[in-house]
Structure formats: C-alpha cells, structure tokens
Amino acid sequence: MFLHKHPYPPFIPKNADRLIIGTLPPPRFTTGELLEQDVDFCYGSYYNSLWLYIDAIHQLNLRFDNSVEAVNQRKAYLKTHRIGVCDIVASAERSKIDASDLGMTAVKLRDVIGYLKQYPKVKTLLFIGGNSKNGPEYFFRRQLKAYGLKLEVIEKETPRIHQFKLPDVLDSGQERVIKTVSLTSSSGAANISISRNPLYQQLKAKKPKFNTFDFRVLQYREYL
C-alpha cells in the first residue's frame, strides 16, 4: 500500500474569510517527483490546476514551474484576496498509485472545524468537488456529524450552496453562520458532468466555442 500524505500544511492568512477545501494533490507531490510545469504548493498540479482558472479570471500572469517565485505569487494572491487553503485529507492509503478520490482507504482527516474556530473571520468554505464518495464535501459532512452539526440546503443547483451554524467558541450563546459552496472540480474527470449540465449546454448552443474551461471560469469568478 502507498501512504499518500498531504505534503503541505494548511495555508490560512490571518484575515481569511474563505477557505478552499479539496482532498489530496497527486501522489507525485508526496514523493517530490514534480513535473516541469508543476508548482510546489497547494493545487500545484499543472494538469489539474485551480491556478489556471484563477490566473484567467484575474490576469495574474502566474508562473507554472518549480520556482520559489511561482509559490510566492500564489501566496500573495491568497493573502490579498483573504483566501485560505485547508484540504480536508491529511493522509490515505492506496493500492493503486493515482489521484482518484475513490481509491483512498484508511483516510485520516484534518479537523476543519478546529481550524474554523482558530480563524473566526472565515465565513465561506469552497469545496473543490461535490458530495461524491471521498470528495471534500463528503468528508466534511462526516466531520459535522461528529460535532452534532449538519448542512442546510440554500441552493440545489450547481454550484450547490449550504450553510451550517457553528457555536461560538467563547460560549456566548451566539452562533456563527458559515456558507459552503460546492464548486465543480478542476480535474479533467469532471468534464463529463459539465457537458451534461443544462446551463453549459445552453451556453454551448449559443456560442459553439464555449468549453469546459470557460464554464469553470464563469462559475469560479464569483467566489475566487
């Protein structure tokens, strides 16, 4: 079995009001065998890179390589936009060395609720992927249940939106309302589900050159 450890600790600026939550980067980030265009940071895989979409939205002219500058560019963006990254999976075992969420077993989770208590300005969680088995929302729902909490539906259409109430850590009797948004995964595997999305089909019919990359940019723009 391959022990797939998350190579990066959470990166959460003190003033963060949003957290990006995924699962694990591809195994090569654990072993350190990065490709030439990979960035040694959260979501650094060039072929499944959230940063490609962020770069397109904000015209950041980001570097896509193994340089320290590429990492610093991404940290600067997150600090400026008050966004943290806190993937929910700390480690998992795999019989097959790939990046499939379904292939994870013996999963150990990070305590996202604990991080929310440490960072009281966070009001929104951005799940990169939906509620499919072993996805970030799937694991987060399990964590909420352990705390006696649950998600309430706000919007059923993609991107699905929920909220939950987190008791105040100071026991003041007040509750903190936190919104969750399930964004379409940045992985290529999600292209099939995008192609079936009614909104995508409408936009594609109006503009034949509209593609799955454009669809994600349109969706992510509001939240990132």
PDB file of C-alpha atoms in Angstrom:
ATOM      1  CA  MET A   1       0.000   0.000   0.000  1.00  0.00           C
ATOM      2  CA  PHE A   2       1.162   3.516  -0.837  1.00  0.00           C
ATOM      3  CA  LEU A   3       0.850   6.014   2.019  1.00  0.00           C
ATOM      4  CA  HIS A   4      -0.392   9.172   0.357  1.00  0.00           C
ATOM      5  CA  LYS A   5       0.426  12.045   2.725  1.00  0.00           C
ATOM      6  CA  HIS A   6      -0.575  15.621   2.125  1.00  0.00           C
ATOM      7  CA  PRO A   7       2.732  17.446   1.554  1.00  0.00           C
ATOM      8  CA  TYR A   8       1.510  20.920   2.553  1.00  0.00           C
ATOM      9  CA  PRO A   9       0.130  22.273   5.816  1.00  0.00           C
ATOM     10  CA  PRO A  10      -2.952  24.494   5.580  1.00  0.00           C
ATOM     11  CA  PHE A  11      -2.131  27.982   4.321  1.00  0.00           C
ATOM     12  CA  ILE A  12      -4.537  30.374   6.039  1.00  0.00           C
ATOM     13  CA  PRO A  13      -3.885  34.139   6.189  1.00  0.00           C
ATOM     14  CA  LYS A  14      -4.968  35.728   9.483  1.00  0.00           C
ATOM     15  CA  ASN A  15      -7.666  37.785   7.761  1.00  0.00           C
ATOM     16  CA  ALA A  16      -9.011  34.936   5.581  1.00  0.00           C
ATOM     17  CA  ASP A  17     -12.778  34.963   5.070  1.00  0.00           C
ATOM     18  CA  ARG A  18     -12.883  31.953   2.703  1.00  0.00           C
ATOM     19  CA  LEU A  19     -11.249  28.531   2.733  1.00  0.00           C
ATOM     20  CA  ILE A  20     -10.621  26.387  -0.343  1.00  0.00           C
ATOM     21  CA  ILE A  21     -11.087  22.732   0.604  1.00  0.00           C
ATOM     22  CA  GLY A  22     -10.032  19.782  -1.518  1.00  0.00           C
ATOM     23  CA  THR A  23      -8.651  16.331  -0.707  1.00  0.00           C
ATOM     24  CA  LEU A  24      -5.069  15.478  -1.761  1.00  0.00           C
ATOM     25  CA  PRO A  25      -2.727  16.556  -4.556  1.00  0.00           C
ATOM     26  CA  PRO A  26      -1.492  13.805  -6.909  1.00  0.00           C
ATOM     27  CA  PRO A  27       0.924  11.257  -5.355  1.00  0.00           C
ATOM     28  CA  ARG A  28       3.953  12.776  -7.122  1.00  0.00           C
ATOM     29  CA  PHE A  29       3.646  15.753  -4.749  1.00  0.00           C
ATOM     30  CA  THR A  30       4.088  13.373  -1.815  1.00  0.00           C
ATOM     31  CA  THR A  31       7.139  11.712  -3.375  1.00  0.00           C
ATOM     32  CA  GLY A  32       8.578  15.007  -4.647  1.00  0.00           C
ATOM     33  CA  GLU A  33       8.673  13.896  -8.292  1.00  0.00           C
ATOM     34  CA  LEU A  34       7.149  17.054  -9.726  1.00  0.00           C
ATOM     35  CA  LEU A  35       6.702  17.680 -13.424  1.00  0.00           C
ATOM     36  CA  GLU A  36       8.371  20.661 -15.055  1.00  0.00           C
ATOM     37  CA  GLN A  37       5.177  22.766 -15.053  1.00  0.00           C
ATOM     38  CA  ASP A  38       4.057  21.784 -11.542  1.00  0.00           C
ATOM     39  CA  VAL A  39       4.235  24.301  -8.708  1.00  0.00           C
ATOM     40  CA  ASP A  40       5.391  23.074  -5.286  1.00  0.00           C
ATOM     41  CA  PHE A  41       2.315  24.371  -3.487  1.00  0.00           C
ATOM     42  CA  CYS A  42      -1.362  23.650  -2.940  1.00  0.00           C
ATOM     43  CA  TYR A  43      -3.182  22.882  -6.217  1.00  0.00           C
ATOM     44  CA  GLY A  44       0.151  22.940  -7.984  1.00  0.00           C
ATOM     45  CA  SER A  45      -0.542  20.153 -10.470  1.00  0.00           C
ATOM     46  CA  TYR A  46      -0.460  21.749 -13.909  1.00  0.00           C
ATOM     47  CA  TYR A  47      -2.889  19.195 -15.314  1.00  0.00           C
ATOM     48  CA  ASN A  48      -5.443  19.706 -12.536  1.00  0.00           C
ATOM     49  CA  SER A  49      -4.659  23.253 -11.596  1.00  0.00           C
ATOM     50  CA  LEU A  50      -7.122  25.546  -9.939  1.00  0.00           C
ATOM     51  CA  TRP A  51      -4.492  28.212 -10.555  1.00  0.00           C
ATOM     52  CA  LEU A  52      -5.039  28.101 -14.318  1.00  0.00           C
ATOM     53  CA  TYR A  53      -8.589  29.333 -13.731  1.00  0.00           C
ATOM     54  CA  ILE A  54      -7.612  31.893 -11.112  1.00  0.00           C
ATOM     55  CA  ASP A  55      -4.945  33.197 -13.492  1.00  0.00           C
ATOM     56  CA  ALA A  56      -7.521  33.534 -16.279  1.00  0.00           C
ATOM     57  CA  ILE A  57     -10.004  35.338 -14.005  1.00  0.00           C
ATOM     58  CA  HIS A  58      -7.541  37.856 -12.543  1.00  0.00           C
ATOM     59  CA  GLN A  59      -4.919  38.069 -15.319  1.00  0.00           C
ATOM     60  CA  LEU A  60      -2.127  37.421 -12.803  1.00  0.00           C
ATOM     61  CA  ASN A  61       0.467  36.183 -15.311  1.00  0.00           C
ATOM     62  CA  LEU A  62       1.387  33.379 -12.911  1.00  0.00           C
ATOM     63  CA  ARG A  63       4.433  31.199 -13.409  1.00  0.00           C
ATOM     64  CA  PHE A  64       3.861  27.478 -13.824  1.00  0.00           C
ATOM     65  CA  ASP A  65       7.142  25.864 -12.832  1.00  0.00           C
ATOM     66  CA  ASN A  66       9.029  24.586  -9.782  1.00  0.00           C
ATOM     67  CA  SER A  67      10.372  28.006  -8.791  1.00  0.00           C
ATOM     68  CA  VAL A  68      10.075  29.715  -5.415  1.00  0.00           C
ATOM     69  CA  GLU A  69       8.683  32.742  -7.243  1.00  0.00           C
ATOM     70  CA  ALA A  70       5.745  30.672  -8.509  1.00  0.00           C
ATOM     71  CA  VAL A  71       4.908  29.676  -4.925  1.00  0.00           C
ATOM     72  CA  ASN A  72       5.245  33.260  -3.680  1.00  0.00           C
ATOM     73  CA  GLN A  73       2.922  34.518  -6.426  1.00  0.00           C
ATOM     74  CA  ARG A  74       0.197  32.184  -5.209  1.00  0.00           C
ATOM     75  CA  LYS A  75       0.697  33.042  -1.553  1.00  0.00           C
ATOM     76  CA  ALA A  76       0.496  36.739  -2.404  1.00  0.00           C
ATOM     77  CA  TYR A  77      -2.781  36.207  -4.250  1.00  0.00           C
ATOM     78  CA  LEU A  78      -4.296  34.308  -1.325  1.00  0.00           C
ATOM     79  CA  LYS A  79      -3.241  36.965   1.183  1.00  0.00           C
ATOM     80  CA  THR A  80      -4.537  39.824  -0.980  1.00  0.00           C
ATOM     81  CA  HIS A  81      -7.891  38.136  -1.557  1.00  0.00           C
ATOM     82  CA  ARG A  82      -8.239  36.826   2.007  1.00  0.00           C
ATOM     83  CA  ILE A  83      -8.450  33.199   0.953  1.00  0.00           C
ATOM     84  CA  GLY A  84      -7.003  30.220   2.791  1.00  0.00           C
ATOM     85  CA  VAL A  85      -6.356  26.661   1.631  1.00  0.00           C
ATOM     86  CA  CYS A  86      -7.157  23.833   4.040  1.00  0.00           C
ATOM     87  CA  ASP A  87      -7.544  20.477   2.298  1.00  0.00           C
ATOM     88  CA  ILE A  88      -9.501  18.062   4.453  1.00  0.00           C
ATOM     89  CA  VAL A  89      -7.443  14.882   3.931  1.00  0.00           C
ATOM     90  CA  ALA A  90      -4.207  14.545   5.899  1.00  0.00           C
ATOM     91  CA  SER A  91      -3.321  11.103   4.529  1.00  0.00           C
ATOM     92  CA  ALA A  92      -4.731   7.994   2.904  1.00  0.00           C
ATOM     93  CA  GLU A  93      -3.583   4.596   1.729  1.00  0.00           C
ATOM     94  CA  ARG A  94      -3.751   3.472  -1.905  1.00  0.00           C
ATOM     95  CA  SER A  95      -3.403   0.090  -3.537  1.00  0.00           C
ATOM     96  CA  LYS A  96      -3.064   1.855  -6.899  1.00  0.00           C
ATOM     97  CA  ILE A  97      -0.899   4.962  -7.087  1.00  0.00           C
ATOM     98  CA  ASP A  98      -3.142   7.531  -8.720  1.00  0.00           C
ATOM     99  CA  ALA A  99      -5.077  10.684  -7.788  1.00  0.00           C
ATOM    100  CA  SER A 100      -8.571   9.164  -7.660  1.00  0.00           C
ATOM    101  CA  ASP A 101     -10.554  10.121  -4.557  1.00  0.00           C
ATOM    102  CA  LEU A 102     -12.380   6.801  -4.749  1.00  0.00           C
ATOM    103  CA  GLY A 103      -9.068   4.953  -4.463  1.00  0.00           C
ATOM    104  CA  MET A 104      -8.367   6.321  -0.986  1.00  0.00           C
ATOM    105  CA  THR A 105      -8.655   3.990   2.016  1.00  0.00           C
ATOM    106  CA  ALA A 106      -7.733   4.358   5.706  1.00  0.00           C
ATOM    107  CA  VAL A 107      -8.334   8.081   5.306  1.00  0.00           C
ATOM    108  CA  LYS A 108      -7.188  10.422   8.069  1.00  0.00           C
ATOM    109  CA  LEU A 109      -8.836  13.835   8.095  1.00  0.00           C
ATOM    110  CA  ARG A 110      -7.763  17.273   9.195  1.00  0.00           C
ATOM    111  CA  ASP A 111     -10.033  18.896  11.748  1.00  0.00           C
ATOM    112  CA  VAL A 112     -11.536  21.638   9.583  1.00  0.00           C
ATOM    113  CA  ILE A 113     -13.957  22.612  12.361  1.00  0.00           C
ATOM    114  CA  GLY A 114     -10.944  23.159  14.602  1.00  0.00           C
ATOM    115  CA  TYR A 115      -9.408  25.498  12.018  1.00  0.00           C
ATOM    116  CA  LEU A 116     -12.684  27.406  11.744  1.00  0.00           C
ATOM    117  CA  LYS A 117     -12.539  28.006  15.478  1.00  0.00           C
ATOM    118  CA  GLN A 118      -8.969  29.303  15.122  1.00  0.00           C
ATOM    119  CA  TYR A 119      -9.901  31.662  12.267  1.00  0.00           C
ATOM    120  CA  PRO A 120     -13.141  33.420  13.269  1.00  0.00           C
ATOM    121  CA  LYS A 121     -13.289  35.625  10.144  1.00  0.00           C
ATOM    122  CA  VAL A 122     -13.882  32.654   7.825  1.00  0.00           C
ATOM    123  CA  LYS A 123     -17.474  32.770   6.581  1.00  0.00           C
ATOM    124  CA  THR A 124     -17.361  30.585   3.457  1.00  0.00           C
ATOM    125  CA  LEU A 125     -15.973  27.150   2.581  1.00  0.00           C
ATOM    126  CA  LEU A 126     -15.275  26.451  -1.084  1.00  0.00           C
ATOM    127  CA  PHE A 127     -15.317  22.710  -1.797  1.00  0.00           C
ATOM    128  CA  ILE A 128     -13.420  21.812  -4.963  1.00  0.00           C
ATOM    129  CA  GLY A 129     -15.732  18.995  -5.983  1.00  0.00           C
ATOM    130  CA  GLY A 130     -19.165  17.877  -4.867  1.00  0.00           C
ATOM    131  CA  ASN A 131     -20.575  15.343  -2.452  1.00  0.00           C
ATOM    132  CA  SER A 132     -19.439  12.207  -4.283  1.00  0.00           C
ATOM    133  CA  LYS A 133     -17.830   9.499  -2.150  1.00  0.00           C
ATOM    134  CA  ASN A 134     -14.445  10.582  -0.737  1.00  0.00           C
ATOM    135  CA  GLY A 135     -14.890  14.129  -2.035  1.00  0.00           C
ATOM    136  CA  PRO A 136     -14.257  17.144   0.243  1.00  0.00           C
ATOM    137  CA  GLU A 137     -17.942  17.794   0.954  1.00  0.00           C
ATOM    138  CA  TYR A 138     -18.493  14.093   1.669  1.00  0.00           C
ATOM    139  CA  PHE A 139     -15.768  14.081   4.326  1.00  0.00           C
ATOM    140  CA  PHE A 140     -16.848  17.427   5.752  1.00  0.00           C
ATOM    141  CA  ARG A 141     -20.376  16.157   6.258  1.00  0.00           C
ATOM    142  CA  ARG A 142     -18.897  13.287   8.273  1.00  0.00           C
ATOM    143  CA  GLN A 143     -16.975  15.771  10.395  1.00  0.00           C
ATOM    144  CA  LEU A 144     -20.039  17.900  11.002  1.00  0.00           C
ATOM    145  CA  LYS A 145     -21.973  14.834  12.130  1.00  0.00           C
ATOM    146  CA  ALA A 146     -19.271  14.058  14.689  1.00  0.00           C
ATOM    147  CA  TYR A 147     -19.812  17.565  16.101  1.00  0.00           C
ATOM    148  CA  GLY A 148     -23.581  17.169  16.080  1.00  0.00           C
ATOM    149  CA  LEU A 149     -23.942  19.666  13.211  1.00  0.00           C
ATOM    150  CA  LYS A 150     -25.404  19.395   9.710  1.00  0.00           C
ATOM    151  CA  LEU A 151     -25.668  21.291   6.442  1.00  0.00           C
ATOM    152  CA  GLU A 152     -28.856  23.116   5.493  1.00  0.00           C
ATOM    153  CA  VAL A 153     -29.685  23.469   1.779  1.00  0.00           C
ATOM    154  CA  ILE A 154     -29.698  27.025   0.379  1.00  0.00           C
ATOM    155  CA  GLU A 155     -29.326  26.340  -3.350  1.00  0.00           C
ATOM    156  CA  LYS A 156     -29.712  22.944  -5.028  1.00  0.00           C
ATOM    157  CA  GLU A 157     -28.395  23.925  -8.464  1.00  0.00           C
ATOM    158  CA  THR A 158     -24.664  23.791  -9.294  1.00  0.00           C
ATOM    159  CA  PRO A 159     -22.756  25.228  -7.567  1.00  0.00           C
ATOM    160  CA  ARG A 160     -24.784  23.871  -4.658  1.00  0.00           C
ATOM    161  CA  ILE A 161     -24.840  26.088  -1.578  1.00  0.00           C
ATOM    162  CA  HIS A 162     -25.430  25.059   2.026  1.00  0.00           C
ATOM    163  CA  GLN A 163     -24.935  26.615   5.414  1.00  0.00           C
ATOM    164  CA  PHE A 164     -24.428  25.482   8.971  1.00  0.00           C
ATOM    165  CA  LYS A 165     -24.312  27.159  12.342  1.00  0.00           C
ATOM    166  CA  LEU A 166     -21.143  26.872  14.374  1.00  0.00           C
ATOM    167  CA  PRO A 167     -21.485  27.550  18.112  1.00  0.00           C
ATOM    168  CA  ASP A 168     -19.367  30.441  19.336  1.00  0.00           C
ATOM    169  CA  VAL A 169     -16.075  29.269  20.823  1.00  0.00           C
ATOM    170  CA  LEU A 170     -16.427  31.760  23.674  1.00  0.00           C
ATOM    171  CA  ASP A 171     -19.715  30.154  24.755  1.00  0.00           C
ATOM    172  CA  SER A 172     -21.514  33.475  24.391  1.00  0.00           C
ATOM    173  CA  GLY A 173     -24.624  31.687  23.181  1.00  0.00           C
ATOM    174  CA  GLN A 174     -24.235  33.146  19.704  1.00  0.00           C
ATOM    175  CA  GLU A 175     -23.867  31.067  16.552  1.00  0.00           C
ATOM    176  CA  ARG A 176     -21.670  31.745  13.531  1.00  0.00           C
ATOM    177  CA  VAL A 177     -23.321  31.055  10.194  1.00  0.00           C
ATOM    178  CA  ILE A 178     -20.911  29.560   7.662  1.00  0.00           C
ATOM    179  CA  LYS A 179     -21.783  29.045   3.996  1.00  0.00           C
ATOM    180  CA  THR A 180     -20.435  26.190   1.897  1.00  0.00           C
ATOM    181  CA  VAL A 181     -20.196  26.265  -1.898  1.00  0.00           C
ATOM    182  CA  SER A 182     -19.578  23.085  -3.880  1.00  0.00           C
ATOM    183  CA  LEU A 183     -17.677  24.207  -6.963  1.00  0.00           C
ATOM    184  CA  THR A 184     -17.183  21.971  -9.967  1.00  0.00           C
ATOM    185  CA  SER A 185     -13.909  20.077  -9.639  1.00  0.00           C
ATOM    186  CA  SER A 186     -10.953  21.450 -11.583  1.00  0.00           C
ATOM    187  CA  SER A 187      -9.977  17.909 -12.619  1.00  0.00           C
ATOM    188  CA  GLY A 188     -10.442  16.681 -16.167  1.00  0.00           C
ATOM    189  CA  ALA A 189     -12.673  13.885 -14.860  1.00  0.00           C
ATOM    190  CA  ALA A 190     -15.358  16.488 -14.163  1.00  0.00           C
ATOM    191  CA  ASN A 191     -15.638  17.441 -17.846  1.00  0.00           C
ATOM    192  CA  ILE A 192     -18.221  14.716 -18.437  1.00  0.00           C
ATOM    193  CA  SER A 193     -20.545  16.044 -15.729  1.00  0.00           C
ATOM    194  CA  ILE A 194     -20.057  19.596 -17.023  1.00  0.00           C
ATOM    195  CA  SER A 195     -21.079  18.511 -20.519  1.00  0.00           C
ATOM    196  CA  ARG A 196     -24.371  17.269 -19.055  1.00  0.00           C
ATOM    197  CA  ASN A 197     -25.057  20.482 -17.148  1.00  0.00           C
ATOM    198  CA  PRO A 198     -28.118  22.291 -18.609  1.00  0.00           C
ATOM    199  CA  LEU A 199     -26.500  25.732 -18.230  1.00  0.00           C
ATOM    200  CA  TYR A 200     -23.368  24.547 -20.015  1.00  0.00           C
ATOM    201  CA  GLN A 201     -25.463  23.100 -22.826  1.00  0.00           C
ATOM    202  CA  GLN A 202     -27.356  26.394 -23.203  1.00  0.00           C
ATOM    203  CA  LEU A 203     -24.159  28.441 -23.319  1.00  0.00           C
ATOM    204  CA  LYS A 204     -22.540  25.987 -25.728  1.00  0.00           C
ATOM    205  CA  ALA A 205     -25.551  26.208 -28.050  1.00  0.00           C
ATOM    206  CA  LYS A 206     -25.299  29.999 -28.136  1.00  0.00           C
ATOM    207  CA  LYS A 207     -21.526  30.027 -28.508  1.00  0.00           C
ATOM    208  CA  PRO A 208     -20.083  26.807 -30.027  1.00  0.00           C
ATOM    209  CA  LYS A 209     -16.517  27.665 -28.967  1.00  0.00           C
ATOM    210  CA  PHE A 210     -17.583  27.809 -25.304  1.00  0.00           C
ATOM    211  CA  ASN A 211     -15.833  24.948 -23.480  1.00  0.00           C
ATOM    212  CA  THR A 212     -15.468  23.347 -20.049  1.00  0.00           C
ATOM    213  CA  PHE A 213     -12.586  25.677 -19.144  1.00  0.00           C
ATOM    214  CA  ASP A 214     -14.809  28.688 -19.871  1.00  0.00           C
ATOM    215  CA  PHE A 215     -17.588  27.145 -17.791  1.00  0.00           C
ATOM    216  CA  ARG A 216     -15.354  26.806 -14.748  1.00  0.00           C
ATOM    217  CA  VAL A 217     -14.068  30.362 -15.142  1.00  0.00           C
ATOM    218  CA  LEU A 218     -17.661  31.579 -15.227  1.00  0.00           C
ATOM    219  CA  GLN A 219     -18.509  29.612 -12.089  1.00  0.00           C
ATOM    220  CA  TYR A 220     -15.336  30.313 -10.112  1.00  0.00           C
ATOM    221  CA  ARG A 221     -15.300  34.053 -10.837  1.00  0.00           C
ATOM    222  CA  GLU A 222     -17.897  34.855  -8.173  1.00  0.00           C
ATOM    223  CA  TYR A 223     -16.042  33.042  -5.402  1.00  0.00           C
ATOM    224  CA  LEU A 224     -12.318  33.325  -6.215  1.00  0.00           C
TER     225      LEU A 224
END
